[in-house]
Amino acid sequence: MGKAPKAGTLGALIAVYFREEHFANLSPRTRADYRKVASFLDPILDQPVFRIDTPLVAGIHDKAAKKIGWRQANMLRTFLSEVFRVTVPKGLIAANYAESVIPKPRPKSRPRANRPWTVAELLTVLEAAPPHVAAAIALMANTGLDPSDALRLRRAAIEGGVIWADRGKTGHPAPIPLHERVAAILAAAQGHGAETILANTRGKTWTYDGFSTVWHRFRETLVDEGAIPRDLTLKGLRHTVATILREIGMSPRQIADLLGQKTESMALHYSRDANLAEGNRKTMDKLQDEIARRTRIVKPEGGTRQTRHQSEA
């Protein structure tokens, strides 16, 4: 083990944060991301707290953008903001000096990340995918659940006609009414003994990395066949739901409620109550009606479209 950081230093603040319940309650992926970007600060862990201010943090942010890229630099800024947010009330630092640092913009030359899928792309993937992969893709595409949240969703989370989901990244509730389309997807995915709704071919709960690996291999076979473009991502399915809802006139607040997002002020706290679930029921109905309408356009009723598994039989 390394030596303990000196009291009154940046390293000491980070050590306090890593011991806090706030950090422990984050998703495993977010904790790993924070620890990774924290390593960029190793050379300056002895920096005295009284010398930390917004210009210093902005300088660290700028340097990080040059060395580890804009995305990781912004993650580092977010990490420092969380460290300061937790340690300010403890009297260990005077203010959150990362809060006013402006995030780095995405370079204009970079392609858009996690773009929405088209319905045609979704149907192509679902018809070619093996059942255990198709079930996960369909659940994400019909609910807007983040991939990691969908994979960890437990059977016990379904009660009273509602999927009582949480955003693993923030802990924010996202009660999703159990629309008949989603219920059919979940029913078809239940032939296993895992506590989670989704499972791999061994009947075990998916890990995010495990499913991501399977997805990327499967996607590459379709890309090589010219069936889909390479830029389809799992997180793009969440954007797909939000885009469809916006296009049919749902308000940003309705979309945010369904996706489990907080307001900009972070002042509105949600709970798993019937009122929010009932409001989301109308949102879910509109989403499913629109998915059905777009599906009929791409794949007319009565038409035949042979799936990969049918052609291989």
mmCIF file of C-alpha atoms in Angstrom:
data_model
loop_
_atom_site.group_PDB
_atom_site.id
_atom_site.type_symbol
_atom_site.label_atom_id
_atom_site.label_comp_id
_atom_site.label_asym_id
_atom_site.label_seq_id
_atom_site.Cartn_x
_atom_site.Cartn_y
_atom_site.Cartn_z
ATOM 1 C CA MET A 1 0.000 0.000 0.000
ATOM 2 C CA GLY A 2 1.116 3.541 -0.674
ATOM 3 C CA LYS A 3 1.725 5.985 2.131
ATOM 4 C CA ALA A 4 -1.199 8.009 3.441
ATOM 5 C CA PRO A 5 -1.544 11.471 1.865
ATOM 6 C CA LYS A 6 -0.505 14.487 3.881
ATOM 7 C CA ALA A 7 -3.266 16.269 5.772
ATOM 8 C CA GLY A 8 -4.407 19.516 4.210
ATOM 9 C CA THR A 9 -3.532 18.460 0.660
ATOM 10 C CA LEU A 10 -5.410 17.610 -2.518
ATOM 11 C CA GLY A 11 -4.477 13.979 -1.956
ATOM 12 C CA ALA A 12 -6.116 14.047 1.467
ATOM 13 C CA LEU A 13 -9.339 15.448 -0.004
ATOM 14 C CA ILE A 14 -9.424 12.679 -2.607
ATOM 15 C CA ALA A 15 -8.769 10.032 0.035
ATOM 16 C CA VAL A 16 -11.700 11.345 2.089
ATOM 17 C CA TYR A 17 -13.965 11.243 -0.962
ATOM 18 C CA PHE A 18 -13.032 7.659 -1.812
ATOM 19 C CA ARG A 19 -14.038 6.616 1.719
ATOM 20 C CA GLU A 20 -17.418 8.343 1.554
ATOM 21 C CA GLU A 21 -20.755 6.590 1.114
ATOM 22 C CA HIS A 22 -21.435 8.981 -1.766
ATOM 23 C CA PHE A 23 -18.609 7.351 -3.747
ATOM 24 C CA ALA A 24 -19.505 3.814 -2.638
ATOM 25 C CA ASN A 25 -23.072 4.258 -3.908
ATOM 26 C CA LEU A 26 -21.978 5.110 -7.441
ATOM 27 C CA SER A 27 -22.167 2.449 -10.137
ATOM 28 C CA PRO A 28 -19.061 0.236 -10.475
ATOM 29 C CA ARG A 29 -18.369 1.741 -13.874
ATOM 30 C CA THR A 30 -18.483 5.333 -12.565
ATOM 31 C CA ARG A 31 -16.225 4.435 -9.621
ATOM 32 C CA ALA A 32 -13.728 2.907 -12.034
ATOM 33 C CA ASP A 33 -13.891 5.985 -14.273
ATOM 34 C CA TYR A 34 -13.253 8.303 -11.319
ATOM 35 C CA ARG A 35 -10.289 6.275 -10.081
ATOM 36 C CA LYS A 36 -8.833 6.262 -13.577
ATOM 37 C CA VAL A 37 -8.958 10.037 -14.040
ATOM 38 C CA ALA A 38 -7.819 10.578 -10.440
ATOM 39 C CA SER A 39 -4.505 8.964 -11.376
ATOM 40 C CA PHE A 40 -3.811 11.997 -13.595
ATOM 41 C CA LEU A 41 -3.527 14.025 -10.388
ATOM 42 C CA ASP A 42 -0.821 11.819 -8.831
ATOM 43 C CA PRO A 43 2.008 14.320 -9.496
ATOM 44 C CA ILE A 44 0.194 17.096 -7.585
ATOM 45 C CA LEU A 45 -1.401 15.207 -4.680
ATOM 46 C CA ASP A 46 0.817 17.174 -2.249
ATOM 47 C CA GLN A 47 -0.682 20.471 -3.437
ATOM 48 C CA PRO A 48 -1.815 22.333 -0.275
ATOM 49 C CA VAL A 49 -5.538 22.933 -0.058
ATOM 50 C CA PHE A 50 -5.078 26.646 0.638
ATOM 51 C CA ARG A 51 -3.492 27.033 -2.805
ATOM 52 C CA ILE A 52 -6.371 25.412 -4.664
ATOM 53 C CA ASP A 53 -8.657 27.838 -6.491
ATOM 54 C CA THR A 54 -10.685 27.994 -9.711
ATOM 55 C CA PRO A 55 -7.774 29.179 -11.938
ATOM 56 C CA LEU A 56 -5.654 26.269 -10.689
ATOM 57 C CA VAL A 57 -8.397 23.729 -11.434
ATOM 58 C CA ALA A 58 -8.986 25.325 -14.844
ATOM 59 C CA GLY A 59 -5.265 24.948 -15.582
ATOM 60 C CA ILE A 60 -5.379 21.269 -14.565
ATOM 61 C CA HIS A 61 -8.403 20.836 -16.829
ATOM 62 C CA ASP A 62 -6.603 22.445 -19.777
ATOM 63 C CA LYS A 63 -3.508 20.306 -19.274
ATOM 64 C CA ALA A 64 -5.589 17.148 -19.005
ATOM 65 C CA ALA A 65 -7.389 17.952 -22.272
ATOM 66 C CA LYS A 66 -4.052 18.052 -24.078
ATOM 67 C CA LYS A 67 -2.714 14.877 -22.494
ATOM 68 C CA ILE A 68 -5.716 12.564 -22.089
ATOM 69 C CA GLY A 69 -8.314 14.137 -24.383
ATOM 70 C CA TRP A 70 -11.360 16.344 -23.941
ATOM 71 C CA ARG A 71 -13.703 13.604 -22.721
ATOM 72 C CA GLN A 72 -11.396 12.372 -19.959
ATOM 73 C CA ALA A 73 -10.562 15.969 -19.033
ATOM 74 C CA ASN A 74 -14.259 16.659 -18.511
ATOM 75 C CA MET A 75 -14.543 13.483 -16.433
ATOM 76 C CA LEU A 76 -11.639 14.762 -14.313
ATOM 77 C CA ARG A 77 -13.433 18.091 -13.857
ATOM 78 C CA THR A 78 -16.600 16.262 -12.762
ATOM 79 C CA PHE A 79 -14.583 14.093 -10.379
ATOM 80 C CA LEU A 80 -12.932 17.111 -8.743
ATOM 81 C CA SER A 81 -16.290 18.822 -8.456
ATOM 82 C CA GLU A 82 -17.644 15.798 -6.583
ATOM 83 C CA VAL A 83 -14.573 15.699 -4.326
ATOM 84 C CA PHE A 84 -15.005 19.372 -3.432
ATOM 85 C CA ARG A 85 -18.789 19.046 -3.076
ATOM 86 C CA VAL A 86 -18.315 16.339 -0.453
ATOM 87 C CA THR A 87 -15.416 17.967 1.406
ATOM 88 C CA VAL A 88 -16.712 21.560 1.554
ATOM 89 C CA PRO A 89 -19.343 20.726 4.236
ATOM 90 C CA LYS A 90 -16.611 18.975 6.225
ATOM 91 C CA GLY A 91 -14.630 22.190 6.393
ATOM 92 C CA LEU A 92 -11.723 20.681 4.469
ATOM 93 C CA ILE A 93 -11.828 23.187 1.591
ATOM 94 C CA ALA A 94 -13.495 26.585 1.251
ATOM 95 C CA ALA A 95 -15.470 26.113 -1.976
ATOM 96 C CA ASN A 96 -16.152 23.903 -4.982
ATOM 97 C CA TYR A 97 -13.479 25.338 -7.252
ATOM 98 C CA ALA A 98 -14.330 23.001 -10.149
ATOM 99 C CA GLU A 99 -17.955 24.091 -10.445
ATOM 100 C CA SER A 100 -17.235 27.195 -12.538
ATOM 101 C CA VAL A 101 -14.720 25.524 -14.856
ATOM 102 C CA ILE A 102 -16.247 25.303 -18.324
ATOM 103 C CA PRO A 103 -16.321 21.766 -19.804
ATOM 104 C CA LYS A 104 -14.370 21.186 -23.006
ATOM 105 C CA PRO A 105 -16.588 20.985 -26.101
ATOM 106 C CA ARG A 106 -16.582 17.971 -28.372
ATOM 107 C CA PRO A 107 -14.188 18.631 -31.294
ATOM 108 C CA LYS A 108 -16.203 19.480 -34.390
ATOM 109 C CA SER A 109 -14.209 16.931 -36.383
ATOM 110 C CA ARG A 110 -15.427 14.067 -34.195
ATOM 111 C CA PRO A 111 -18.528 12.159 -35.318
ATOM 112 C CA ARG A 112 -21.566 12.308 -33.069
ATOM 113 C CA ALA A 113 -21.472 9.691 -30.343
ATOM 114 C CA ASN A 114 -24.457 7.455 -29.514
ATOM 115 C CA ARG A 115 -26.692 8.716 -32.284
ATOM 116 C CA PRO A 116 -30.308 7.526 -32.375
ATOM 117 C CA TRP A 117 -31.002 4.328 -34.295
ATOM 118 C CA THR A 118 -33.519 4.276 -37.115
ATOM 119 C CA VAL A 119 -36.406 1.832 -36.823
ATOM 120 C CA ALA A 120 -35.043 -0.020 -39.875
ATOM 121 C CA GLU A 121 -31.681 -0.477 -38.128
ATOM 122 C CA LEU A 122 -33.399 -1.684 -34.960
ATOM 123 C CA LEU A 123 -35.482 -4.250 -36.860
ATOM 124 C CA THR A 124 -32.403 -5.507 -38.698
ATOM 125 C CA VAL A 125 -30.549 -6.038 -35.436
ATOM 126 C CA LEU A 126 -33.492 -7.660 -33.634
ATOM 127 C CA GLU A 127 -34.196 -10.088 -36.462
ATOM 128 C CA ALA A 128 -30.551 -11.158 -36.734
ATOM 129 C CA ALA A 129 -29.713 -11.286 -33.021
ATOM 130 C CA PRO A 130 -29.761 -14.475 -30.942
ATOM 131 C CA PRO A 131 -32.616 -14.448 -28.385
ATOM 132 C CA HIS A 132 -30.541 -13.482 -25.319
ATOM 133 C CA VAL A 133 -29.098 -10.470 -27.174
ATOM 134 C CA ALA A 134 -32.365 -9.510 -28.868
ATOM 135 C CA ALA A 135 -34.185 -9.434 -25.502
ATOM 136 C CA ALA A 136 -31.695 -6.912 -24.094
ATOM 137 C CA ILE A 137 -31.739 -4.722 -27.204
ATOM 138 C CA ALA A 138 -35.539 -4.753 -27.323
ATOM 139 C CA LEU A 139 -35.852 -3.829 -23.645
ATOM 140 C CA MET A 140 -33.496 -0.854 -24.043
ATOM 141 C CA ALA A 141 -35.181 0.299 -27.264
ATOM 142 C CA ASN A 142 -38.689 0.183 -25.794
ATOM 143 C CA THR A 143 -38.013 1.750 -22.374
ATOM 144 C CA GLY A 144 -35.041 4.097 -22.761
ATOM 145 C CA LEU A 145 -33.190 2.295 -19.977
ATOM 146 C CA ASP A 146 -29.442 2.824 -19.952
ATOM 147 C CA PRO A 147 -27.662 -0.420 -20.957
ATOM 148 C CA SER A 148 -26.150 -0.949 -17.510
ATOM 149 C CA ASP A 149 -29.523 -0.312 -15.835
ATOM 150 C CA ALA A 150 -31.339 -2.701 -18.177
ATOM 151 C CA LEU A 151 -28.821 -5.483 -17.595
ATOM 152 C CA ARG A 152 -29.052 -5.223 -13.807
ATOM 153 C CA LEU A 153 -32.855 -4.909 -13.709
ATOM 154 C CA ARG A 154 -34.223 -7.518 -11.278
ATOM 155 C CA ARG A 155 -37.472 -9.432 -11.566
ATOM 156 C CA ALA A 156 -38.522 -7.979 -8.209
ATOM 157 C CA ALA A 157 -38.389 -4.499 -9.779
ATOM 158 C CA ILE A 158 -41.685 -5.205 -11.571
ATOM 159 C CA GLU A 159 -44.675 -4.545 -9.326
ATOM 160 C CA GLY A 160 -48.162 -3.219 -9.881
ATOM 161 C CA GLY A 161 -47.754 -2.939 -13.625
ATOM 162 C CA VAL A 162 -44.666 -0.729 -13.269
ATOM 163 C CA ILE A 163 -40.951 -1.359 -13.730
ATOM 164 C CA TRP A 164 -39.447 0.397 -10.715
ATOM 165 C CA ALA A 165 -36.080 1.191 -12.264
ATOM 166 C CA ASP A 166 -33.286 3.428 -11.000
ATOM 167 C CA ARG A 167 -30.548 5.242 -12.865
ATOM 168 C CA GLY A 168 -27.500 3.404 -11.587
ATOM 169 C CA LYS A 169 -25.321 6.388 -12.398
ATOM 170 C CA THR A 170 -27.284 8.835 -10.251
ATOM 171 C CA GLY A 171 -29.651 6.713 -8.168
ATOM 172 C CA HIS A 172 -32.528 8.735 -9.649
ATOM 173 C CA PRO A 173 -35.843 6.815 -9.929
ATOM 174 C CA ALA A 174 -37.334 6.035 -13.327
ATOM 175 C CA PRO A 175 -40.681 4.255 -12.893
ATOM 176 C CA ILE A 176 -41.650 2.810 -16.273
ATOM 177 C CA PRO A 177 -45.232 1.615 -16.845
ATOM 178 C CA LEU A 178 -45.288 -1.970 -18.117
ATOM 179 C CA HIS A 179 -46.671 -1.507 -21.619
ATOM 180 C CA GLU A 180 -47.915 -4.687 -23.329
ATOM 181 C CA ARG A 181 -45.058 -4.558 -25.849
ATOM 182 C CA VAL A 182 -42.502 -4.431 -23.029
ATOM 183 C CA ALA A 183 -44.355 -7.133 -21.070
ATOM 184 C CA ALA A 184 -44.088 -9.460 -24.077
ATOM 185 C CA ILE A 185 -40.338 -8.802 -24.315
ATOM 186 C CA LEU A 186 -39.841 -9.566 -20.633
ATOM 187 C CA ALA A 187 -41.988 -12.701 -20.785
ATOM 188 C CA ALA A 188 -39.905 -14.058 -23.659
ATOM 189 C CA ALA A 189 -36.688 -13.450 -21.699
ATOM 190 C CA GLN A 190 -37.691 -15.324 -18.529
ATOM 191 C CA GLY A 191 -36.457 -18.840 -19.329
ATOM 192 C CA HIS A 192 -33.515 -18.755 -16.924
ATOM 193 C CA GLY A 193 -32.785 -18.829 -13.208
ATOM 194 C CA ALA A 194 -31.073 -15.470 -12.733
ATOM 195 C CA GLU A 195 -32.540 -12.855 -10.394
ATOM 196 C CA THR A 196 -32.273 -10.330 -13.190
ATOM 197 C CA ILE A 197 -34.739 -10.156 -16.064
ATOM 198 C CA LEU A 198 -31.989 -10.513 -18.653
ATOM 199 C CA ALA A 199 -29.393 -13.276 -18.659
ATOM 200 C CA ASN A 200 -26.669 -14.737 -20.854
ATOM 201 C CA THR A 201 -26.734 -18.164 -22.494
ATOM 202 C CA ARG A 202 -25.609 -19.777 -19.219
ATOM 203 C CA GLY A 203 -28.601 -18.325 -17.398
ATOM 204 C CA LYS A 204 -26.374 -15.941 -15.445
ATOM 205 C CA THR A 205 -26.762 -12.202 -14.939
ATOM 206 C CA TRP A 206 -24.998 -10.191 -17.596
ATOM 207 C CA THR A 207 -22.064 -7.994 -16.653
ATOM 208 C CA TYR A 208 -21.868 -4.775 -18.633
ATOM 209 C CA ASP A 209 -18.475 -5.731 -20.056
ATOM 210 C CA GLY A 210 -19.725 -9.216 -20.930
ATOM 211 C CA PHE A 211 -22.738 -7.967 -22.844
ATOM 212 C CA SER A 212 -20.728 -5.186 -24.465
ATOM 213 C CA THR A 213 -18.230 -7.744 -25.780
ATOM 214 C CA VAL A 214 -20.991 -9.966 -27.184
ATOM 215 C CA TRP A 215 -22.720 -6.949 -28.729
ATOM 216 C CA HIS A 216 -19.578 -5.662 -30.434
ATOM 217 C CA ARG A 217 -18.785 -9.069 -31.931
ATOM 218 C CA PHE A 218 -22.356 -9.462 -33.168
ATOM 219 C CA ARG A 219 -22.452 -5.916 -34.539
ATOM 220 C CA GLU A 220 -19.234 -6.484 -36.485
ATOM 221 C CA THR A 221 -20.721 -9.493 -38.299
ATOM 222 C CA LEU A 222 -23.652 -7.338 -39.452
ATOM 223 C CA VAL A 223 -21.305 -4.486 -40.387
ATOM 224 C CA ASP A 224 -19.173 -6.870 -42.459
ATOM 225 C CA GLU A 225 -22.331 -8.027 -44.237
ATOM 226 C CA GLY A 226 -23.273 -4.421 -44.978
ATOM 227 C CA ALA A 227 -26.493 -4.768 -42.959
ATOM 228 C CA ILE A 228 -25.872 -1.926 -40.493
ATOM 229 C CA PRO A 229 -23.351 0.911 -40.019
ATOM 230 C CA ARG A 230 -20.611 0.582 -37.429
ATOM 231 C CA ASP A 231 -21.700 3.629 -35.430
ATOM 232 C CA LEU A 232 -24.676 1.913 -33.742
ATOM 233 C CA THR A 233 -24.100 1.914 -29.983
ATOM 234 C CA LEU A 234 -26.027 0.508 -27.041
ATOM 235 C CA LYS A 235 -26.358 3.957 -25.478
ATOM 236 C CA GLY A 236 -27.744 5.171 -28.784
ATOM 237 C CA LEU A 237 -30.936 3.268 -27.974
ATOM 238 C CA ARG A 238 -31.580 5.667 -25.092
ATOM 239 C CA HIS A 239 -31.158 8.557 -27.504
ATOM 240 C CA THR A 240 -33.564 6.786 -29.871
ATOM 241 C CA VAL A 241 -36.340 6.815 -27.286
ATOM 242 C CA ALA A 242 -35.736 10.454 -26.389
ATOM 243 C CA THR A 243 -35.678 11.480 -30.043
ATOM 244 C CA ILE A 244 -38.927 9.692 -30.902
ATOM 245 C CA LEU A 245 -40.675 11.231 -27.896
ATOM 246 C CA ARG A 246 -39.453 14.719 -28.795
ATOM 247 C CA GLU A 247 -40.524 14.282 -32.408
ATOM 248 C CA ILE A 248 -44.087 13.408 -31.396
ATOM 249 C CA GLY A 249 -44.377 16.447 -29.161
ATOM 250 C CA MET A 250 -43.641 15.173 -25.654
ATOM 251 C CA SER A 251 -42.257 17.863 -23.355
ATOM 252 C CA PRO A 252 -38.669 17.785 -22.073
ATOM 253 C CA ARG A 253 -40.036 17.201 -18.563
ATOM 254 C CA GLN A 254 -42.053 14.167 -19.690
ATOM 255 C CA ILE A 255 -39.030 12.732 -21.466
ATOM 256 C CA ALA A 256 -36.800 13.390 -18.460
ATOM 257 C CA ASP A 257 -39.263 11.667 -16.127
ATOM 258 C CA LEU A 258 -39.333 8.537 -18.263
ATOM 259 C CA LEU A 259 -35.541 8.446 -18.606
ATOM 260 C CA GLY A 260 -34.948 9.140 -14.914
ATOM 261 C CA GLN A 261 -33.171 12.441 -15.493
ATOM 262 C CA LYS A 262 -32.948 15.304 -12.987
ATOM 263 C CA THR A 263 -33.842 18.916 -13.630
ATOM 264 C CA GLU A 264 -31.031 21.374 -14.280
ATOM 265 C CA SER A 265 -31.433 22.818 -10.818
ATOM 266 C CA MET A 266 -31.312 19.329 -9.280
ATOM 267 C CA ALA A 267 -33.990 20.588 -6.868
ATOM 268 C CA LEU A 268 -36.777 18.218 -7.815
ATOM 269 C CA HIS A 269 -36.548 14.865 -6.067
ATOM 270 C CA TYR A 270 -38.547 11.964 -7.348
ATOM 271 C CA SER A 271 -39.904 8.988 -5.446
ATOM 272 C CA ARG A 272 -41.511 5.744 -6.496
ATOM 273 C CA ASP A 273 -45.064 6.967 -6.221
ATOM 274 C CA ALA A 274 -48.161 6.261 -8.264
ATOM 275 C CA ASN A 275 -48.493 9.852 -9.487
ATOM 276 C CA LEU A 276 -45.176 9.831 -11.338
ATOM 277 C CA ALA A 277 -45.838 6.320 -12.627
ATOM 278 C CA GLU A 278 -49.269 7.346 -13.927
ATOM 279 C CA GLY A 279 -47.825 10.347 -15.714
ATOM 280 C CA ASN A 280 -45.184 8.125 -17.286
ATOM 281 C CA ARG A 281 -47.896 5.688 -18.398
ATOM 282 C CA LYS A 282 -49.175 8.252 -20.925
ATOM 283 C CA THR A 283 -45.613 8.885 -22.104
ATOM 284 C CA MET A 284 -44.978 5.153 -22.496
ATOM 285 C CA ASP A 285 -48.232 4.650 -24.444
ATOM 286 C CA LYS A 286 -47.257 7.357 -26.920
ATOM 287 C CA LEU A 287 -43.765 5.887 -27.304
ATOM 288 C CA GLN A 288 -45.080 2.385 -28.000
ATOM 289 C CA ASP A 289 -47.752 3.617 -30.406
ATOM 290 C CA GLU A 290 -45.121 5.508 -32.380
ATOM 291 C CA ILE A 291 -42.691 2.554 -32.425
ATOM 292 C CA ALA A 292 -45.524 0.347 -33.727
ATOM 293 C CA ARG A 293 -46.408 2.937 -36.399
ATOM 294 C CA ARG A 294 -42.815 3.267 -37.594
ATOM 295 C CA THR A 295 -42.384 -0.505 -37.562
ATOM 296 C CA ARG A 296 -45.426 -0.939 -39.827
ATOM 297 C CA ILE A 297 -43.901 1.547 -42.285
ATOM 298 C CA VAL A 298 -40.576 -0.301 -42.441
ATOM 299 C CA LYS A 299 -42.145 -3.763 -42.265
ATOM 300 C CA PRO A 300 -45.740 -3.700 -43.578
ATOM 301 C CA GLU A 301 -48.229 -6.027 -41.925
ATOM 302 C CA GLY A 302 -48.553 -9.288 -43.826
ATOM 303 C CA GLY A 303 -45.091 -8.899 -45.314
ATOM 304 C CA THR A 304 -42.448 -11.538 -44.727
ATOM 305 C CA ARG A 305 -38.976 -10.813 -43.584
ATOM 306 C CA GLN A 306 -36.810 -13.843 -42.953
ATOM 307 C CA THR A 307 -34.680 -13.725 -39.851
ATOM 308 C CA ARG A 308 -31.131 -14.943 -39.624
ATOM 309 C CA HIS A 309 -32.175 -17.890 -37.457
ATOM 310 C CA GLN A 310 -34.921 -18.893 -39.888
ATOM 311 C CA SER A 311 -32.512 -18.838 -42.817
ATOM 312 C CA GLU A 312 -30.002 -20.965 -40.924
ATOM 313 C CA ALA A 313 -32.597 -23.527 -39.854
#
